[in-house]
Amino acid sequence: MHPILLSALLSGSSCALGTADSAWISASLDGWKRVSTRAAINAAPRYPELILFDESCVHRLVPLARKAGRARLVAAGQRFQVRSETHGDSITLPGGSRTPAALTSFASPTPDGGMFFVMALPSIWRANNRSDTLASAVFIHEFTHTQTRGLAARIDRLVKRGLPEDADDDVIQTRFGENAAFKSAFEAERDTLFAALAATSQRDVRRLAEKALAMIDARRGERFVGADSIYADAEDVFLSLEGTGQWMAYLWFVDARGGAMRAEAALPAIRRGGRRWSQDEGLALLLLAERLSPAAPKRLFAKRPVTIIPLLRTLLATPPRVR
């Protein structure tokens, strides 16, 4: 018998969602709703099934329709049914596949067009030397993916066009990361985007943003050709997906009731060294779009969303408002 199951039997204990974890889940969902309001995303959140686990138990939070069933947890105005059980060493996902009960977080679609969201609870993050603050920011990031279903649908269409079925948000880094020229060009454009964010005048913001966009276009024109041409659309979609997730997490980092960080501390905290290309450049693009037009990023959350590169192109083609 698995030692976790044996321990549970010997102790006579059973799985239940504890008070601390309930409070963390509620605070995270409340935080997402709060920063989404700040970001002018007016659509009501669509709650997925939340599959959250600690070292021994998995808790499945299923959103309830209004007045349907008995709620075990209420967070951000949404009622959830909670089913808890021991997991052994892996988590069963909708559809029957399993994932290790280790430090992880991801959102994924279901065959019926819904979404589910899997994440380790804070005790596992702490056991891996990660803070509760980081765990909350990751929750905000992944929950954001469940709200951008229009972008997720575009990935399905790309797979039908020939994108590898196992492609994920790191697909560009995986495919081209060992190419020194490609990596150098990518890093230069990313640094120019962050330089645009740091500029003090709107004129310099636009000048550097236009320079970065030209660099992006040049890199793509040189590298995304022939059989690799599909990666241009794939990059745009994954920059948009990861950018929205990072942007919302950043807004939570600087929120007084969230991470309560100053902007100069929040940016390096969320970039985490810029190891993940799509997250790092996606964040720069979303922050830049917000600076050019504060309400513009919400267009990525629409039922028929734009993606970030065309959005940036449109914003730069629009003359700045004179005050």
PDB file of N, CA and C in Angstrom, residues 154 158 161 163 172 176 216 219-221 223-225 227-239 307 309-310:
ATOM      1  N   ARG A 154      -7.489  29.321 -30.985  1.00  0.00           N
ATOM      2  CA  ARG A 154      -6.606  29.562 -32.125  1.00  0.00           C
ATOM      3  C   ARG A 154      -5.466  28.552 -32.163  1.00  0.00           C
ATOM      4  N   LEU A 158      -4.260  26.120 -35.245  1.00  0.00           N
ATOM      5  CA  LEU A 158      -2.869  26.024 -35.687  1.00  0.00           C
ATOM      6  C   LEU A 158      -2.407  24.572 -35.759  1.00  0.00           C
ATOM      7  N   ARG A 161      -3.471  23.102 -38.824  1.00  0.00           N
ATOM      8  CA  ARG A 161      -2.666  23.591 -39.952  1.00  0.00           C
ATOM      9  C   ARG A 161      -1.269  22.980 -39.999  1.00  0.00           C
ATOM     10  N   LEU A 163       0.916  22.753 -36.837  1.00  0.00           N
ATOM     11  CA  LEU A 163       1.730  22.963 -35.644  1.00  0.00           C
ATOM     12  C   LEU A 163       1.774  21.649 -34.860  1.00  0.00           C
ATOM     13  N   ILE A 172       8.420  28.320 -29.433  1.00  0.00           N
ATOM     14  CA  ILE A 172       9.423  29.078 -30.189  1.00  0.00           C
ATOM     15  C   ILE A 172      10.804  28.896 -29.573  1.00  0.00           C
ATOM     16  N   PHE A 176      13.758  27.210 -31.697  1.00  0.00           N
ATOM     17  CA  PHE A 176      14.810  28.095 -32.207  1.00  0.00           C
ATOM     18  C   PHE A 176      15.826  28.519 -31.146  1.00  0.00           C
ATOM     19  N   ILE A 216      11.102  42.878 -34.544  1.00  0.00           N
ATOM     20  CA  ILE A 216      10.290  41.661 -34.547  1.00  0.00           C
ATOM     21  C   ILE A 216       9.956  41.253 -35.975  1.00  0.00           C
ATOM     22  N   ARG A 219      13.097  39.828 -37.731  1.00  0.00           N
ATOM     23  CA  ARG A 219      13.424  38.465 -37.282  1.00  0.00           C
ATOM     24  C   ARG A 219      12.460  37.454 -37.876  1.00  0.00           C
ATOM     25  N   ARG A 220      11.195  37.775 -37.842  1.00  0.00           N
ATOM     26  CA  ARG A 220      10.200  36.848 -38.379  1.00  0.00           C
ATOM     27  C   ARG A 220      10.355  36.676 -39.893  1.00  0.00           C
ATOM     28  N   GLY A 221      10.614  37.794 -40.578  1.00  0.00           N
ATOM     29  CA  GLY A 221      10.763  37.711 -42.024  1.00  0.00           C
ATOM     30  C   GLY A 221      11.934  36.865 -42.439  1.00  0.00           C
ATOM     31  N   ARG A 223      13.370  34.333 -40.385  1.00  0.00           N
ATOM     32  CA  ARG A 223      13.385  32.979 -39.808  1.00  0.00           C
ATOM     33  C   ARG A 223      12.112  32.179 -40.039  1.00  0.00           C
ATOM     34  N   PHE A 224      10.966  32.837 -40.047  1.00  0.00           N
ATOM     35  CA  PHE A 224       9.702  32.117 -40.178  1.00  0.00           C
ATOM     36  C   PHE A 224       9.307  32.025 -41.648  1.00  0.00           C
ATOM     37  N   VAL A 225      10.035  31.196 -42.375  1.00  0.00           N
ATOM     38  CA  VAL A 225       9.807  31.034 -43.814  1.00  0.00           C
ATOM     39  C   VAL A 225       9.657  29.550 -44.134  1.00  0.00           C
ATOM     40  N   ALA A 227       8.644  25.904 -44.339  1.00  0.00           N
ATOM     41  CA  ALA A 227       7.939  25.025 -43.410  1.00  0.00           C
ATOM     42  C   ALA A 227       7.795  25.647 -42.027  1.00  0.00           C
ATOM     43  N   ASP A 228       8.628  26.644 -41.726  1.00  0.00           N
ATOM     44  CA  ASP A 228       8.570  27.300 -40.414  1.00  0.00           C
ATOM     45  C   ASP A 228       7.642  28.512 -40.391  1.00  0.00           C
ATOM     46  N   SER A 229       6.967  28.788 -41.487  1.00  0.00           N
ATOM     47  CA  SER A 229       6.128  29.993 -41.538  1.00  0.00           C
ATOM     48  C   SER A 229       4.987  29.947 -40.525  1.00  0.00           C
ATOM     49  N   ILE A 230       4.532  28.739 -40.166  1.00  0.00           N
ATOM     50  CA  ILE A 230       3.434  28.617 -39.212  1.00  0.00           C
ATOM     51  C   ILE A 230       3.809  29.167 -37.832  1.00  0.00           C
ATOM     52  N   TYR A 231       5.119  29.238 -37.555  1.00  0.00           N
ATOM     53  CA  TYR A 231       5.541  29.704 -36.244  1.00  0.00           C
ATOM     54  C   TYR A 231       5.297  31.194 -36.033  1.00  0.00           C
ATOM     55  N   ALA A 232       5.096  31.946 -37.096  1.00  0.00           N
ATOM     56  CA  ALA A 232       4.776  33.368 -36.930  1.00  0.00           C
ATOM     57  C   ALA A 232       3.442  33.524 -36.211  1.00  0.00           C
ATOM     58  N   ASP A 233       2.420  32.805 -36.682  1.00  0.00           N
ATOM     59  CA  ASP A 233       1.116  32.864 -36.020  1.00  0.00           C
ATOM     60  C   ASP A 233       1.181  32.226 -34.634  1.00  0.00           C
ATOM     61  N   ALA A 234       1.918  31.125 -34.515  1.00  0.00           N
ATOM     62  CA  ALA A 234       2.021  30.461 -33.217  1.00  0.00           C
ATOM     63  C   ALA A 234       2.677  31.375 -32.187  1.00  0.00           C
ATOM     64  N   GLU A 235       3.729  32.061 -32.586  1.00  0.00           N
ATOM     65  CA  GLU A 235       4.401  32.962 -31.658  1.00  0.00           C
ATOM     66  C   GLU A 235       3.454  34.058 -31.189  1.00  0.00           C
ATOM     67  N   ASP A 236       2.699  34.622 -32.107  1.00  0.00           N
ATOM     68  CA  ASP A 236       1.780  35.700 -31.762  1.00  0.00           C
ATOM     69  C   ASP A 236       0.733  35.236 -30.754  1.00  0.00           C
ATOM     70  N   VAL A 237       0.198  34.026 -30.973  1.00  0.00           N
ATOM     71  CA  VAL A 237      -0.828  33.501 -30.051  1.00  0.00           C
ATOM     72  C   VAL A 237      -0.221  33.219 -28.681  1.00  0.00           C
ATOM     73  N   PHE A 238       0.947  32.581 -28.638  1.00  0.00           N
ATOM     74  CA  PHE A 238       1.529  32.253 -27.340  1.00  0.00           C
ATOM     75  C   PHE A 238       2.050  33.493 -26.618  1.00  0.00           C
ATOM     76  N   LEU A 239       2.547  34.498 -27.348  1.00  0.00           N
ATOM     77  CA  LEU A 239       2.896  35.758 -26.701  1.00  0.00           C
ATOM     78  C   LEU A 239       1.656  36.401 -26.082  1.00  0.00           C
ATOM     79  N   THR A 307      -4.720  39.565 -31.316  1.00  0.00           N
ATOM     80  CA  THR A 307      -3.480  39.108 -30.693  1.00  0.00           C
ATOM     81  C   THR A 307      -2.561  40.311 -30.532  1.00  0.00           C
ATOM     82  N   ILE A 309       0.631  41.303 -31.319  1.00  0.00           N
ATOM     83  CA  ILE A 309       1.431  42.003 -32.329  1.00  0.00           C
ATOM     84  C   ILE A 309       0.545  42.890 -33.211  1.00  0.00           C
ATOM     85  N   PRO A 310      -0.572  42.390 -33.767  1.00  0.00           N
ATOM     86  CA  PRO A 310      -1.455  43.293 -34.511  1.00  0.00           C
ATOM     87  C   PRO A 310      -2.010  44.427 -33.655  1.00  0.00           C
TER      88      PRO A 310
END
